[in-house]
Short mmCIF file of C-alpha atoms in Angstrom, two decimals:
data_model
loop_
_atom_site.label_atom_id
_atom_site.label_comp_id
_atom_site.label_asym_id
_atom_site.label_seq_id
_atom_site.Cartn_x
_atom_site.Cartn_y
_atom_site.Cartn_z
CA UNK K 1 37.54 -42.80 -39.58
CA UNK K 2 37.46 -42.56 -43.00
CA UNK K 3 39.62 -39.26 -44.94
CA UNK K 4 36.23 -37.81 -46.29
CA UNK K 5 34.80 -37.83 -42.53
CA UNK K 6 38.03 -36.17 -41.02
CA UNK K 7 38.15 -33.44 -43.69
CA UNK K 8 34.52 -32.71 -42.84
CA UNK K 9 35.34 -32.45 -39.24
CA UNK K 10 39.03 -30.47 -39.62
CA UNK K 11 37.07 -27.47 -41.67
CA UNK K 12 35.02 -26.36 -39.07
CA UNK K 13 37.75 -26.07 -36.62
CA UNK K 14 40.05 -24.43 -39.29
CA UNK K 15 37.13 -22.01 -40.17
CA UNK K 16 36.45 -21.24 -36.22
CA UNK K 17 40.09 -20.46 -35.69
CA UNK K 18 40.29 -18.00 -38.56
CA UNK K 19 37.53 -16.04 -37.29
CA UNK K 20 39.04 -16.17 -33.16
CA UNK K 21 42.53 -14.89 -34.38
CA UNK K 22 40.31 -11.78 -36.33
CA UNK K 23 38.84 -10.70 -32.81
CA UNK K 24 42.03 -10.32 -31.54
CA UNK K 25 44.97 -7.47 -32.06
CA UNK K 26 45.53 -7.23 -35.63
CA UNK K 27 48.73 -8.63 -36.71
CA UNK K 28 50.59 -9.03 -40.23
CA UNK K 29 50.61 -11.99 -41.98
CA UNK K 30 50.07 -13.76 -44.99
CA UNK K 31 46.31 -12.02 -44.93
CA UNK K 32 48.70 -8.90 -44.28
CA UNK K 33 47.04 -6.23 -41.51
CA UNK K 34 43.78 -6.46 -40.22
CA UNK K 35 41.27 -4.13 -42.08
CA UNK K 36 40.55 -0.73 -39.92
CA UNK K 37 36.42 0.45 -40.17
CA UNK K 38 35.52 3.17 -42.84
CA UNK K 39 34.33 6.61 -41.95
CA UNK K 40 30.69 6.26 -41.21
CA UNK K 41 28.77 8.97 -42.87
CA UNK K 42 26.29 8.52 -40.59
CA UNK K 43 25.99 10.50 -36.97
CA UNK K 44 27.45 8.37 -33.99
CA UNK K 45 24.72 7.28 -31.85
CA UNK K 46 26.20 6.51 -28.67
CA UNK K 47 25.49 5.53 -25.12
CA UNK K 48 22.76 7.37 -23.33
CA UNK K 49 24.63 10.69 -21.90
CA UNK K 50 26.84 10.98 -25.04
CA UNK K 51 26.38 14.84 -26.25
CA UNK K 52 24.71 15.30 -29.00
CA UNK K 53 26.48 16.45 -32.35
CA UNK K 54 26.77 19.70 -33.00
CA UNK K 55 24.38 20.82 -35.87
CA UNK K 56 25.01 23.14 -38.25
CA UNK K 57 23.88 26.93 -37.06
CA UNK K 58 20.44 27.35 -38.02
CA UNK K 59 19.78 30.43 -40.41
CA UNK K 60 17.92 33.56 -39.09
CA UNK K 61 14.16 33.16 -38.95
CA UNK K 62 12.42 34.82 -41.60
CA UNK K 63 10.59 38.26 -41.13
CA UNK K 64 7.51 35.92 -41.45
CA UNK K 65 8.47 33.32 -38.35
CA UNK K 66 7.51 33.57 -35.20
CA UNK K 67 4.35 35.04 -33.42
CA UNK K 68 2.58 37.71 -35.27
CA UNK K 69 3.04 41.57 -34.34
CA UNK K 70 1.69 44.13 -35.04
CA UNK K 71 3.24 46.69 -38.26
CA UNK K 72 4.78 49.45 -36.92
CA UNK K 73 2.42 53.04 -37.33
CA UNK K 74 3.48 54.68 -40.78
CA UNK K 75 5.75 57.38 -40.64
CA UNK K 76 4.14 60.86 -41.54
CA UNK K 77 7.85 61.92 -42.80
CA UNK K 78 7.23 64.46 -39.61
CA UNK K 79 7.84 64.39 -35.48
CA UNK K 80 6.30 66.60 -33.17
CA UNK K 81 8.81 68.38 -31.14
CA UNK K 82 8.98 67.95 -27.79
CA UNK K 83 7.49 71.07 -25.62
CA UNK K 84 6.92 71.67 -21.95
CA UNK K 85 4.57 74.21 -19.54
CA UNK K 86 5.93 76.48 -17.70
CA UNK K 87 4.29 78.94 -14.77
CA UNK K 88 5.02 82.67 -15.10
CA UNK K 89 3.77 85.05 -12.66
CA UNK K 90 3.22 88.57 -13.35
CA UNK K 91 1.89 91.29 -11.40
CA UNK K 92 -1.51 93.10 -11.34
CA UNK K 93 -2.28 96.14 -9.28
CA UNK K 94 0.82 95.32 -7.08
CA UNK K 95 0.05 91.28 -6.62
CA UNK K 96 1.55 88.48 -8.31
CA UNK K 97 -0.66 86.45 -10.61
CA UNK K 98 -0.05 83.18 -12.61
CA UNK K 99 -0.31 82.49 -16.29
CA UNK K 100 1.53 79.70 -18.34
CA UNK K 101 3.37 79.13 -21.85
CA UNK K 102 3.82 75.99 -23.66
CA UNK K 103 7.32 76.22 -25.77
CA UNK K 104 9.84 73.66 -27.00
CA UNK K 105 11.24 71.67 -24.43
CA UNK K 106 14.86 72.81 -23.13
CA UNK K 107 17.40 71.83 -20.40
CA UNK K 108 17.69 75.24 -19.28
CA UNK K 109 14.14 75.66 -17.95
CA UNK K 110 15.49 78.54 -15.85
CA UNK K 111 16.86 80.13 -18.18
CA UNK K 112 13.46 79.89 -20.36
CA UNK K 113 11.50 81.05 -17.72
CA UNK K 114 13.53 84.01 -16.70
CA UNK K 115 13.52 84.61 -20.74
CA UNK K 116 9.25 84.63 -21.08
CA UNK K 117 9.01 86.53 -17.45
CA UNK K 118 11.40 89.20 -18.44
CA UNK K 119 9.59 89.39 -22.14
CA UNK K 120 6.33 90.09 -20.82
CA UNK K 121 2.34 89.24 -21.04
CA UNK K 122 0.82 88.67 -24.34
CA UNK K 123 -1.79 91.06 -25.90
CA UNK K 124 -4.64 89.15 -24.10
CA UNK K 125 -2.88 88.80 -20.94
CA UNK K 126 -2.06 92.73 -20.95
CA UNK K 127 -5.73 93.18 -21.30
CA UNK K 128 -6.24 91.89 -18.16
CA UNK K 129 -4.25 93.98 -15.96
CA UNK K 130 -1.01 91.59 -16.07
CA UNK K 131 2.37 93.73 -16.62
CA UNK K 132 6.21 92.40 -15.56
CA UNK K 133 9.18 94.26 -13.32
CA UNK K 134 11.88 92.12 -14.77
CA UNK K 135 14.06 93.96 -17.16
CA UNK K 136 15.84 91.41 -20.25
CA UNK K 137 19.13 89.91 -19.54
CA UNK K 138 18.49 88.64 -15.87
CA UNK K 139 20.20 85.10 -15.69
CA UNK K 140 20.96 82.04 -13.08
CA UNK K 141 24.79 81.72 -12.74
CA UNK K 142 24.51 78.87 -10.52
CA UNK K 143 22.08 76.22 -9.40
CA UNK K 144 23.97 74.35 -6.02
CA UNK K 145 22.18 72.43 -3.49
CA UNK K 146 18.47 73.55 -4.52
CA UNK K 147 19.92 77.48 -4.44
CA UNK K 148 19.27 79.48 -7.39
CA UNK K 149 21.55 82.40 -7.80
CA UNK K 150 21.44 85.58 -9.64
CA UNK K 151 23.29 87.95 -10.93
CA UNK K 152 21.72 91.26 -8.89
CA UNK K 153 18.82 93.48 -10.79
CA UNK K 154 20.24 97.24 -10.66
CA UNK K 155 17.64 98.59 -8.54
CA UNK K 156 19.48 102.25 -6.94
CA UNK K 157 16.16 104.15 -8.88
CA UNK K 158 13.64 101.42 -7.61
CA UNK K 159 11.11 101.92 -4.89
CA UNK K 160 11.18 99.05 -2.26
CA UNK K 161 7.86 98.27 -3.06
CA UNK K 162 8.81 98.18 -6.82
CA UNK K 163 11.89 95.72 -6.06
CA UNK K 164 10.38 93.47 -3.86
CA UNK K 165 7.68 92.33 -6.56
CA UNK K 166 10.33 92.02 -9.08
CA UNK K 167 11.94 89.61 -6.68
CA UNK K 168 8.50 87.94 -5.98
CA UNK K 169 8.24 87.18 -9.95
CA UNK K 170 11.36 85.50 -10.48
CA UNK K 171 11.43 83.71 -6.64
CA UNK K 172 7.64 82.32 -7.66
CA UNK K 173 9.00 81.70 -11.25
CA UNK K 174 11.82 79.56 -10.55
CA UNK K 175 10.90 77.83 -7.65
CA UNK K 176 8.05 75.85 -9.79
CA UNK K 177 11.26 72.96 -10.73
CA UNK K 178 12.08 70.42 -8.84
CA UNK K 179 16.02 71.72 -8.37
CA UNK K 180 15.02 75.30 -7.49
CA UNK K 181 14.00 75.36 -3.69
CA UNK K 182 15.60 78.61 -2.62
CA UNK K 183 16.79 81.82 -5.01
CA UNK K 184 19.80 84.41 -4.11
CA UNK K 185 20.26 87.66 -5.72
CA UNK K 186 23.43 88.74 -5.77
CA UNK K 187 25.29 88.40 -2.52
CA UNK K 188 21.67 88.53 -0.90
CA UNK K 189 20.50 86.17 1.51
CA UNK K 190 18.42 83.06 0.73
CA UNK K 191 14.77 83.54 -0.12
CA UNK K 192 11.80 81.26 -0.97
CA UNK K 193 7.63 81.52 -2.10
CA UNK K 194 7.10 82.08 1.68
CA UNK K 195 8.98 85.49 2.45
CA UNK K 196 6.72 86.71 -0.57
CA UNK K 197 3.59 84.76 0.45
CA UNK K 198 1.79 88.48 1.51
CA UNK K 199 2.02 89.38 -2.16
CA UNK K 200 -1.05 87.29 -3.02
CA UNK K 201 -4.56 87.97 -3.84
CA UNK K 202 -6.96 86.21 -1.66
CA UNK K 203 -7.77 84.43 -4.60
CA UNK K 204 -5.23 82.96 -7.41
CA UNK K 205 -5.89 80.79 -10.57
CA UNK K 206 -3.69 78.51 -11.72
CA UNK K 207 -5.88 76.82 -14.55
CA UNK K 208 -7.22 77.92 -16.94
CA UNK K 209 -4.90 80.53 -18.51
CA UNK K 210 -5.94 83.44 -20.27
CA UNK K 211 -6.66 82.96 -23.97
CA UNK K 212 -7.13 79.04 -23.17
CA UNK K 213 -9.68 77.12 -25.09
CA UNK K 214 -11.73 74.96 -22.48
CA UNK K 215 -14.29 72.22 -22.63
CA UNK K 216 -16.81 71.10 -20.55
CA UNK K 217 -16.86 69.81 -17.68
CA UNK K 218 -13.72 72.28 -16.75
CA UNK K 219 -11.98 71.75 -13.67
CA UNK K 220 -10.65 75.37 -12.09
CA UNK K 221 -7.85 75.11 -9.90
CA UNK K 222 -5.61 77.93 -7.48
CA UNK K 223 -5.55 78.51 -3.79
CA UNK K 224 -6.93 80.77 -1.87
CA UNK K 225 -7.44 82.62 1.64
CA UNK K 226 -11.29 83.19 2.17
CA UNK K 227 -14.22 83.21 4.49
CA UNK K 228 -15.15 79.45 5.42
CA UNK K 229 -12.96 78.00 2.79
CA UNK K 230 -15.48 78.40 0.38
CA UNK K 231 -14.52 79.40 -3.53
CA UNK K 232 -17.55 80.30 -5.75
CA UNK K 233 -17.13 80.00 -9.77
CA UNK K 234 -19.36 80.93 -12.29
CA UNK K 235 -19.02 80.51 -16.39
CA UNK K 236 -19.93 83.37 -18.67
CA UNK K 237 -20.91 83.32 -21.82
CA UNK K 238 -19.65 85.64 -25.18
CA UNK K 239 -23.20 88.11 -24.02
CA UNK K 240 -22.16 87.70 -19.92
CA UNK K 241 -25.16 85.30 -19.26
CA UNK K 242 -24.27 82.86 -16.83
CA UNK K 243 -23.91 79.41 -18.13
CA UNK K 244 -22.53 77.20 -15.42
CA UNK K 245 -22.02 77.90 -12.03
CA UNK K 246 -20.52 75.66 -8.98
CA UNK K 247 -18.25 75.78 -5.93
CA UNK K 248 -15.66 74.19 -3.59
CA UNK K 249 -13.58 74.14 -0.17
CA UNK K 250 -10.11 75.15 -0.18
CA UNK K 251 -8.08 73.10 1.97
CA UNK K 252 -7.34 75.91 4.31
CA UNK K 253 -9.02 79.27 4.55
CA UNK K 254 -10.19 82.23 7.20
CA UNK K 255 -6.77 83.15 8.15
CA UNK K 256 -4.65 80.78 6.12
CA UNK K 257 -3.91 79.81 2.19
CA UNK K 258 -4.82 76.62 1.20
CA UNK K 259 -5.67 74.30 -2.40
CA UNK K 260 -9.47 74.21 -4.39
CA UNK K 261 -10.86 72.59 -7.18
CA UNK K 262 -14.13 73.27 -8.84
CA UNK K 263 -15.19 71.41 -11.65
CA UNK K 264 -17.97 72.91 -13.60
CA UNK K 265 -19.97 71.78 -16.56
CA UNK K 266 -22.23 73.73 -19.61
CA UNK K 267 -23.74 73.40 -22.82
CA UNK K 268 -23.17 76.03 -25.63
CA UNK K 269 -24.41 75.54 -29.10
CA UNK K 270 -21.16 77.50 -30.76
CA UNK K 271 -17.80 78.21 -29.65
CA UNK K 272 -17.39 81.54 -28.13
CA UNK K 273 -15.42 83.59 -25.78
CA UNK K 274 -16.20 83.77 -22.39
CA UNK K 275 -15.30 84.19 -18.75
CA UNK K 276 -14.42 82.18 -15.77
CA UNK K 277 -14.74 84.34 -12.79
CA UNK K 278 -13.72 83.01 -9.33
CA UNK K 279 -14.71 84.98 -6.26
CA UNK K 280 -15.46 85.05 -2.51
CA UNK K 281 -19.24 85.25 -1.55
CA UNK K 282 -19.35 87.97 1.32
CA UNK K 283 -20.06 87.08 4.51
CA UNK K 284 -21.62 90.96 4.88
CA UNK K 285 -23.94 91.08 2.26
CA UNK K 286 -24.00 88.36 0.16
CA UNK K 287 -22.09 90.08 -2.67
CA UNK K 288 -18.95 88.86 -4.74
CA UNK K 289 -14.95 89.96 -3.59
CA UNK K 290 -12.08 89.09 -4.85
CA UNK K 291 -13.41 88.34 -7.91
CA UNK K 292 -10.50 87.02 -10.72
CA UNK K 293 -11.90 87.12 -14.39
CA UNK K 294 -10.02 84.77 -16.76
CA UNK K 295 -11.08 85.40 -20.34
CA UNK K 296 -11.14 81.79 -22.17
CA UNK K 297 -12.60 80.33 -25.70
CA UNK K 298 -15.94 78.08 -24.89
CA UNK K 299 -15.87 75.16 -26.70
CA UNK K 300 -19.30 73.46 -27.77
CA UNK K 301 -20.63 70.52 -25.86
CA UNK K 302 -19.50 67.73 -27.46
CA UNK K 303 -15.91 68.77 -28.37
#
């Protein structure tokens, strides 16, 4: 073999072994130590199942992002406080009778009530008939386990007839909320709306109130104790012509108390006052009892 032959075949090997002693564990030498990697600025890829890097946190999206909604209303720079409706009864000709108030909402709607009862029927209301017992400064000390209790009225000058109606007012006045199912006076026993239930009319009217301002078609509602169950209502107008005039069924009557609603309609050209009157047809002659006249404001058709 000739020396330019062997030196062709000795560099290959010489070159092969170079590169098999790199793959192994680095070692010092004349090369001295084995190169390490450089940081890669570029994300490790890894096997399938590595996690995934972490990314930086993503900023807030902007008010535009996302799905569109709707703009909130504009502010009028005002809120309308918060009121609530509450049922007063009064007496007429020695009978209890409902009316209602609307007045900023409170967490003492006892204490409101007995307040409005105790201050009395407005001008309108007055001209019906309606009139109060209750003297100012009546209060609820306690409410426990649905009992209302009161301090006692001073009643040594009172008639028993006079006393018991007060009592009826402020038992029917308080016993309209849900936490109110029984009242006390005093050291008194417990009483509810049914020891009182014979101070009544045969016919009461819860809606509309006196002074309201009502639309067609106007639904009346009360309860009632009459022949057949029947209620009879009629609309008048600011010269007492009828305008409207329907009926309806209590849910109990001849002999016992029970729920109606009659829902009436008319048409009237101006607003006006006028009447809803609610009555019992006789079974005699034909003529209207027990009529209740509610004085209201007619609104035009339309409004």
């Amino acid at each position: 073999m000739s020396r330019r032959r062997a030196a062709a075949v000795t560099a290959p090997v010489l070159i092969a072994a170079l590169l098999l002693g790199g793959c192994g564990t680095p070692r010092s030498g004349d090369l001295g130590p084995a190169p390490t990697a450089a940081p890669s600025s570029a994300a490790p890829t890894g096997p399938p199942g590595d996690p995934t890097p972490t990314s930086p946190a993503e900023p807030p999206p902007s008010p535009t992002s996302g799905p569109s909604r709707p703009p909130p209303p504009a502010s009028t720079g005002t809120r309308q406080p918060a009121t609530v409706t509450i049922e007063l009864w009064y007496v007429r000709s020695g009978q209890l009778v409902p009316t209602r108030r609307t007045r900023p909402a409170t967490v003492a709607t006892s204490r409101l009530a007995l307040t409005e009862l105790a201050a009395g029927p407005t001008p309108a209301e007055a001209a019906t008939g309606l009139t109060t017992l209750l003297p100012a400064g009546v209060e609820v000390t306690r409410i426990t386990d649905g009992v209302a209790t009161l301090r006692p009225v001073p009643s040594a000058d009172d008639p028993a007839g006079r006393r018991r109606l007060r009592e009826a007012q402020v038992v029917w006045t308080l016993t309209q909320f849900p936490t109110v199912r029984q009242v006390r006076f005093g050291d008194g026993p417990q009483v509810d709306r049914s020891d009182y239930s014979g101070l009544l009319p045969p016919i009461v009217v819860t809606g509309p109130s006196v002074g309201e301002r009502v639309g067609a078609p106007l639904t009346i509602t009360g309860t009632a104790d009459v022949f057949e169950a029947t209620v009879s209502v009629r609309v008048l107008d600011a010269a007492g012509r009828e305008v409207a005039a329907g009926f309806g069924t209590a849910s109990c009557g001849s002999g016992c108390r029970g729920a109606y609603r009659v829902v009436v309609g008319w048409r009237t050209a101006r607003e006006q006052r006028g009447t809803i009157e609610v009555y019992e047809v006789s079974a005699r002659d034909g003529s209207r009892i027990n009529t209740v006249a509610v004085p209201v404001v007619l609104a035009p058709a339309g409004t």
